[in-house]
One Martini backbone bead per residue (centre of mass of N, CA, C, O) as a GRO file, in nm:
protein
  271
    1MET     BB    1   0.052   0.040   0.063
    2LEU     BB    2   0.056   0.337   0.009
    3ALA     BB    3   0.045   0.641   0.021
    4GLY     BB    4  -0.289   0.744   0.123
    5GLY     BB    5  -0.434   0.497   0.049
    6LEU     BB    6  -0.263   0.374  -0.227
    7LEU     BB    7  -0.292   0.140  -0.507
    8ARG     BB    8  -0.199   0.044  -0.743
    9LEU     BB    9  -0.246  -0.119  -1.046
   10THR     BB   10  -0.329  -0.377  -1.224
   11CYS     BB   11  -0.430  -0.538  -1.548
   12ALA     BB   12  -0.677  -0.802  -1.708
   13VAL     BB   13  -0.823  -0.955  -1.990
   14LEU     BB   14  -1.005  -1.204  -2.054
   15LEU     BB   15  -1.130  -1.293  -2.393
   16SER     BB   16  -1.225  -1.550  -2.538
   17GLY     BB   17  -0.911  -1.659  -2.446
   18GLU     BB   18  -0.790  -1.375  -2.430
   19ILE     BB   19  -0.485  -1.165  -2.297
   20ALA     BB   20  -0.577  -0.806  -2.297
   21ALA     BB   21  -0.359  -0.561  -2.166
   22THR     BB   22  -0.360  -0.294  -1.913
   23ALA     BB   23  -0.224   0.045  -1.910
   24ASN     BB   24  -0.262   0.234  -1.668
   25CYS     BB   25  -0.504   0.198  -1.474
   26GLY     BB   26  -0.405   0.292  -1.156
   27GLY     BB   27  -0.567   0.400  -0.900
   28ILE     BB   28  -0.675   0.331  -0.568
   29ARG     BB   29  -0.914   0.355  -0.275
   30VAL     BB   30  -0.911   0.245   0.065
   31ASP     BB   31  -1.164   0.142   0.265
   32PRO     BB   32  -1.308   0.081   0.491
   33PRO     BB   33  -1.432  -0.205   0.613
   34VAL     BB   34  -1.731  -0.273   0.666
   35ARG     BB   35  -1.996  -0.248   0.890
   36PRO     BB   36  -2.262  -0.381   0.972
   37PRO     BB   37  -2.516  -0.487   1.146
   38VAL     BB   38  -2.612  -0.681   1.385
   39THR     BB   39  -2.680  -1.008   1.400
   40SER     BB   40  -2.962  -1.245   1.512
   41ALA     BB   41  -2.990  -1.634   1.510
   42ALA     BB   42  -3.218  -1.733   1.731
   43GLU     BB   43  -3.458  -1.724   1.474
   44PRO     BB   44  -3.385  -1.828   1.165
   45ALA     BB   45  -3.747  -1.846   1.068
   46ARG     BB   46  -3.708  -1.521   1.154
   47PRO     BB   47  -3.689  -1.280   1.041
   48PRO     BB   48  -3.659  -0.959   1.041
   49ASP     BB   49  -3.707  -0.688   0.985
   50PRO     BB   50  -3.516  -0.491   0.718
   51ALA     BB   51  -3.486  -0.232   0.894
   52ALA     BB   52  -3.355  -0.354   1.168
   53ARG     BB   53  -3.121  -0.471   1.035
   54CYS     BB   54  -3.020  -0.333   0.689
   55PHE     BB   55  -3.225  -0.232   0.488
   56GLY     BB   56  -3.489  -0.065   0.504
   57PRO     BB   57  -3.814   0.014   0.450
   58SER     BB   58  -3.787  -0.056   0.123
   59ALA     BB   59  -3.757  -0.356   0.225
   60VAL     BB   60  -3.860  -0.661   0.158
   61ASN     BB   61  -3.946  -0.966   0.236
   62VAL     BB   62  -3.813  -1.307   0.139
   63PRO     BB   63  -3.927  -1.599   0.187
   64MET     BB   64  -3.772  -1.958   0.149
   65THR     BB   65  -3.770  -2.246  -0.039
   66THR     BB   66  -3.607  -2.529  -0.069
   67ALA     BB   67  -3.638  -2.833  -0.196
   68ASP     BB   68  -3.504  -2.952   0.036
   69GLY     BB   69  -3.669  -2.759   0.301
   70VAL     BB   70  -3.527  -2.482   0.338
   71GLY     BB   71  -3.529  -2.170   0.532
   72LEU     BB   72  -3.489  -1.852   0.345
   73ALA     BB   73  -3.359  -1.550   0.387
   74GLY     BB   74  -3.502  -1.247   0.237
   75VAL     BB   75  -3.442  -0.896   0.058
   76ARG     BB   76  -3.601  -0.635  -0.116
   77LEU     BB   77  -3.510  -0.444  -0.395
   78GLY     BB   78  -3.701  -0.290  -0.598
   79SER     BB   79  -3.778  -0.305  -0.965
   80GLY     BB   80  -3.809  -0.504  -1.247
   81PRO     BB   81  -3.633  -0.679  -1.496
   82ARG     BB   82  -3.305  -0.550  -1.349
   83GLY     BB   83  -3.145  -0.824  -1.193
   84LEU     BB   84  -2.991  -0.915  -0.868
   85LEU     BB   85  -2.807  -1.169  -0.745
   86LEU     BB   86  -2.696  -1.188  -0.416
   87ILE     BB   87  -2.377  -1.353  -0.226
   88HIS     BB   88  -2.245  -1.393   0.017
   89GLN     BB   89  -1.937  -1.434   0.261
   90GLU     BB   90  -1.827  -1.597   0.493
   91ASP     BB   91  -1.846  -1.349   0.706
   92GLY     BB   92  -2.125  -1.356   0.686
   93ASP     BB   93  -2.413  -1.176   0.559
   94MET     BB   94  -2.652  -0.969   0.364
   95CYS     BB   95  -2.552  -0.721   0.491
   96GLN     BB   96  -2.307  -0.670   0.303
   97TRP     BB   97  -2.481  -0.579   0.081
   98HIS     BB   98  -2.598  -0.298   0.144
   99ARG     BB   99  -2.519  -0.069   0.004
  100HIS     BB  100  -2.491  -0.185  -0.294
  101ALA     BB  101  -2.817  -0.242  -0.266
  102HIS     BB  102  -2.870   0.104  -0.263
  103ARG     BB  103  -2.735   0.182  -0.566
  104TRP     BB  104  -2.839  -0.034  -0.764
  105VAL     BB  105  -3.141   0.071  -0.684
  106GLU     BB  106  -3.066   0.405  -0.782
  107LEU     BB  107  -2.973   0.211  -1.068
  108GLY     BB  108  -3.231   0.023  -1.193
  109TYR     BB  109  -3.299  -0.219  -0.970
  110HIS     BB  110  -3.335  -0.582  -0.890
  111VAL     BB  111  -3.312  -0.673  -0.557
  112LEU     BB  112  -3.145  -0.992  -0.416
  113VAL     BB  113  -3.097  -1.043  -0.089
  114PHE     BB  114  -2.935  -1.367   0.100
  115ASP     BB  115  -2.930  -1.642   0.300
  116LEU     BB  116  -2.723  -1.910   0.341
  117ARG     BB  117  -2.755  -2.141   0.475
  118CYS     BB  118  -2.643  -2.125   0.801
  119PHE     BB  119  -2.679  -1.822   0.770
  120GLY     BB  120  -2.816  -1.614   0.973
  121PHE     BB  121  -3.158  -1.675   0.942
  122SER     BB  122  -3.105  -1.952   0.805
  123GLU     BB  123  -3.116  -2.244   0.782
  124CYS     BB  124  -2.959  -2.586   0.730
  125GLY     BB  125  -3.009  -2.850   0.700
  126ALA     BB  126  -2.887  -3.160   0.577
  127VAL     BB  127  -2.730  -3.006   0.369
  128ASP     BB  128  -2.485  -2.848   0.152
  129ASP     BB  129  -2.719  -2.652  -0.124
  130TYR     BB  130  -2.627  -2.369  -0.268
  131VAL     BB  131  -2.824  -2.431  -0.542
  132ALA     BB  132  -3.080  -2.441  -0.417
  133ASP     BB  133  -3.063  -2.136  -0.300
  134THR     BB  134  -3.037  -2.013  -0.580
  135THR     BB  135  -3.224  -2.075  -0.731
  136VAL     BB  136  -3.472  -2.019  -0.563
  137ALA     BB  137  -3.398  -1.718  -0.575
  138VAL     BB  138  -3.418  -1.688  -0.905
  139ALA     BB  139  -3.688  -1.685  -0.889
  140ALA     BB  140  -3.796  -1.473  -0.679
  141LEU     BB  141  -3.725  -1.243  -0.865
  142ARG     BB  142  -3.850  -1.320  -1.135
  143ALA     BB  143  -4.160  -1.312  -0.954
  144ALA     BB  144  -4.058  -1.046  -0.965
  145GLY     BB  145  -3.972  -0.884  -1.240
  146ALA     BB  146  -3.732  -1.046  -1.340
  147THR     BB  147  -3.564  -1.116  -1.680
  148GLU     BB  148  -3.245  -1.029  -1.588
  149VAL     BB  149  -3.010  -1.223  -1.381
  150VAL     BB  150  -2.783  -1.167  -1.207
  151VAL     BB  151  -2.479  -1.292  -1.040
  152VAL     BB  152  -2.345  -1.178  -0.733
  153GLY     BB  153  -2.032  -1.326  -0.594
  154ALA     BB  154  -1.816  -1.366  -0.266
  155GLY     BB  155  -1.591  -1.550  -0.185
  156ILE     BB  156  -1.819  -1.836  -0.156
  157GLY     BB  157  -2.051  -1.698  -0.346
  158ALA     BB  158  -1.850  -1.703  -0.612
  159GLY     BB  159  -1.821  -2.039  -0.605
  160VAL     BB  160  -2.160  -2.042  -0.639
  161ALA     BB  161  -2.224  -1.885  -0.880
  162LEU     BB  162  -2.022  -2.106  -1.052
  163VAL     BB  163  -2.233  -2.373  -0.958
  164ALA     BB  164  -2.499  -2.247  -1.082
  165GLY     BB  165  -2.469  -2.121  -1.365
  166ALA     BB  166  -2.423  -2.416  -1.524
  167HIS     BB  167  -2.739  -2.477  -1.343
  168LEU     BB  168  -2.901  -2.289  -1.498
  169GLY     BB  169  -2.808  -2.115  -1.747
  170GLU     BB  170  -3.068  -1.966  -1.912
  171GLN     BB  171  -3.170  -1.816  -1.614
  172VAL     BB  172  -2.933  -1.633  -1.650
  173SER     BB  173  -2.753  -1.352  -1.792
  174GLY     BB  174  -2.498  -1.372  -1.534
  175VAL     BB  175  -2.138  -1.344  -1.367
  176VAL     BB  176  -1.994  -1.237  -1.054
  177ALA     BB  177  -1.641  -1.337  -0.924
  178LEU     BB  178  -1.525  -1.261  -0.606
  179SER     BB  179  -1.322  -1.391  -0.502
  180VAL     BB  180  -1.233  -1.720  -0.530
  181PRO     BB  181  -1.131  -1.972  -0.316
  182SER     BB  182  -1.189  -2.218  -0.528
  183LEU     BB  183  -1.204  -2.529  -0.747
  184THR     BB  184  -1.293  -2.744  -0.495
  185GLU     BB  185  -1.563  -2.648  -0.338
  186PRO     BB  186  -1.853  -2.722  -0.266
  187ALA     BB  187  -2.185  -2.599  -0.322
  188ALA     BB  188  -2.289  -2.962  -0.329
  189PRO     BB  189  -2.418  -3.227  -0.329
  190ALA     BB  190  -2.401  -3.533  -0.371
  191GLY     BB  191  -2.511  -3.618  -0.711
  192ARG     BB  192  -2.487  -3.283  -0.754
  193ASP     BB  193  -2.424  -3.221  -1.083
  194PRO     BB  194  -2.207  -3.072  -1.018
  195ARG     BB  195  -2.000  -2.909  -0.710
  196THR     BB  196  -1.798  -2.703  -0.863
  197PRO     BB  197  -1.554  -2.561  -1.035
  198LEU     BB  198  -1.447  -2.712  -1.150
  199ALA     BB  199  -1.659  -2.902  -1.292
  200ALA     BB  200  -1.818  -2.644  -1.430
  201ARG     BB  201  -1.597  -2.543  -1.620
  202THR     BB  202  -1.762  -2.736  -1.896
  203THR     BB  203  -2.057  -2.598  -1.874
  204PHE     BB  204  -1.997  -2.274  -1.853
  205ARG     BB  205  -2.242  -2.051  -2.045
  206VAL     BB  206  -2.214  -1.781  -1.902
  207PRO     BB  207  -2.120  -1.478  -1.853
  208LEU     BB  208  -1.816  -1.365  -1.708
  209LEU     BB  209  -1.694  -1.213  -1.442
  210LEU     BB  210  -1.369  -1.222  -1.309
  211VAL     BB  211  -1.199  -1.175  -0.991
  212TYR     BB  212  -0.862  -1.099  -0.844
  213THR     BB  213  -0.622  -1.059  -0.642
  214GLU     BB  214  -0.276  -1.170  -0.653
  215ARG     BB  215  -0.294  -1.118  -0.320
  216ASP     BB  216  -0.455  -1.344  -0.221
  217ARG     BB  217  -0.517  -1.600   0.003
  218ASN     BB  218  -0.819  -1.656  -0.005
  219ALA     BB  219  -0.782  -1.675  -0.308
  220MET     BB  220  -0.750  -1.834  -0.599
  221SER     BB  221  -0.499  -1.898  -0.819
  222ALA     BB  222  -0.419  -1.800  -1.127
  223ARG     BB  223  -0.399  -2.053  -1.262
  224SER     BB  224  -0.713  -2.147  -1.214
  225ALA     BB  225  -0.865  -1.906  -1.321
  226THR     BB  226  -0.748  -1.926  -1.613
  227ARG     BB  227  -0.868  -2.224  -1.665
  228PHE     BB  228  -1.145  -2.143  -1.641
  229VAL     BB  229  -1.180  -1.952  -1.863
  230ASN     BB  230  -1.036  -2.113  -2.079
  231GLU     BB  231  -1.265  -2.386  -2.009
  232ALA     BB  232  -1.502  -2.204  -2.053
  233PRO     BB  233  -1.785  -2.206  -2.331
  234SER     BB  234  -1.827  -1.941  -2.300
  235PRO     BB  235  -1.830  -1.635  -2.513
  236ASP     BB  236  -1.795  -1.430  -2.213
  237LYS     BB  237  -1.490  -1.393  -2.091
  238ARG     BB  238  -1.365  -1.213  -1.792
  239LEU     BB  239  -0.976  -1.182  -1.615
  240ALA     BB  240  -0.948  -1.021  -1.338
  241VAL     BB  241  -0.643  -0.865  -1.234
  242PHE     BB  242  -0.548  -0.701  -0.941
  243SER     BB  243  -0.366  -0.591  -0.714
  244GLY     BB  244  -0.302  -0.677  -0.385
  245THR     BB  245  -0.530  -0.827  -0.124
  246THR     BB  246  -0.847  -0.774  -0.168
  247HIS     BB  247  -1.168  -0.936  -0.044
  248GLY     BB  248  -1.403  -0.959  -0.223
  249LEU     BB  249  -1.615  -0.679  -0.159
  250ASN     BB  250  -1.346  -0.487  -0.075
  251MET     BB  251  -1.328  -0.430  -0.414
  252LEU     BB  252  -1.630  -0.203  -0.403
  253HIS     BB  253  -1.490   0.012  -0.211
  254THR     BB  254  -1.195   0.131  -0.345
  255GLY     BB  255  -1.258   0.220  -0.615
  256GLY     BB  256  -1.233   0.259  -0.937
  257GLU     BB  257  -1.223  -0.019  -1.131
  258ILE     BB  258  -1.396  -0.239  -0.998
  259PRO     BB  259  -1.635  -0.134  -1.032
  260VAL     BB  260  -1.713  -0.066  -1.271
  261LEU     BB  261  -1.659  -0.283  -1.433
  262VAL     BB  262  -1.857  -0.439  -1.289
  263GLU     BB  263  -2.095  -0.238  -1.386
  264GLY     BB  264  -2.074  -0.280  -1.670
  265PHE     BB  265  -2.133  -0.600  -1.668
  266LEU     BB  266  -2.429  -0.524  -1.572
  267ARG     BB  267  -2.572  -0.348  -1.804
  268GLU     BB  268  -2.507  -0.549  -2.064
  269HIS     BB  269  -2.655  -0.792  -1.854
  270THR     BB  270  -2.964  -0.589  -1.823
  271ALA     BB  271  -3.096  -0.469  -2.110
   0.00000   0.00000   0.00000
């Protein structure tokens, strides 16, 4: 980190399997990590009013039940056909997205955020089937009027987004994956293939933006990221690599190139 809180930025974009380096990407200012309101999981099946939790009076609760009977807590903001489904990372719950959920609603998006099973106010269930969680959330957002849905995941949510994207295919318009932790972390139980990003790479056909920083120890390696993008059959796939150690959702808090890149992808795939 340089003086004044600036990070020097280098990036490369991988499009349709070809790497095109971009020079003079500039610097980005790093804000303190977001600290959303603290929540309690004392009654996971009965989430509090959104205003009391973290999203304010404009949000509405969207309780969901997965195909395997797990109750999920969700919140919806905004309206209209341009849908965004936001999946939190491993160190929190849906409240991690409160800043960006409101920003994107102001930009005209229809946003649904939810707690993965066994996080926040969602039930645990017998197995970890985050693909089932994502599937019911996409369906809920579409039922509320979204005709295009981009799935945005950070950390564990990024890995879930990759696997769910392979399962959902044309039901989603794109996937943004911020700091995928590992290609081998399961997002679905045994027998529900593909289970991992590694297995999903050869059947992943939806538009993709995969972003990470080169010294983030909690994200997969450059070799793994490049392998996924090179081997995915999606005709629109982009890999953006930035300097520094920033992980997951915090990359969107930096200002500069990363949020501009992400929001450009969202506009392109919800038009």
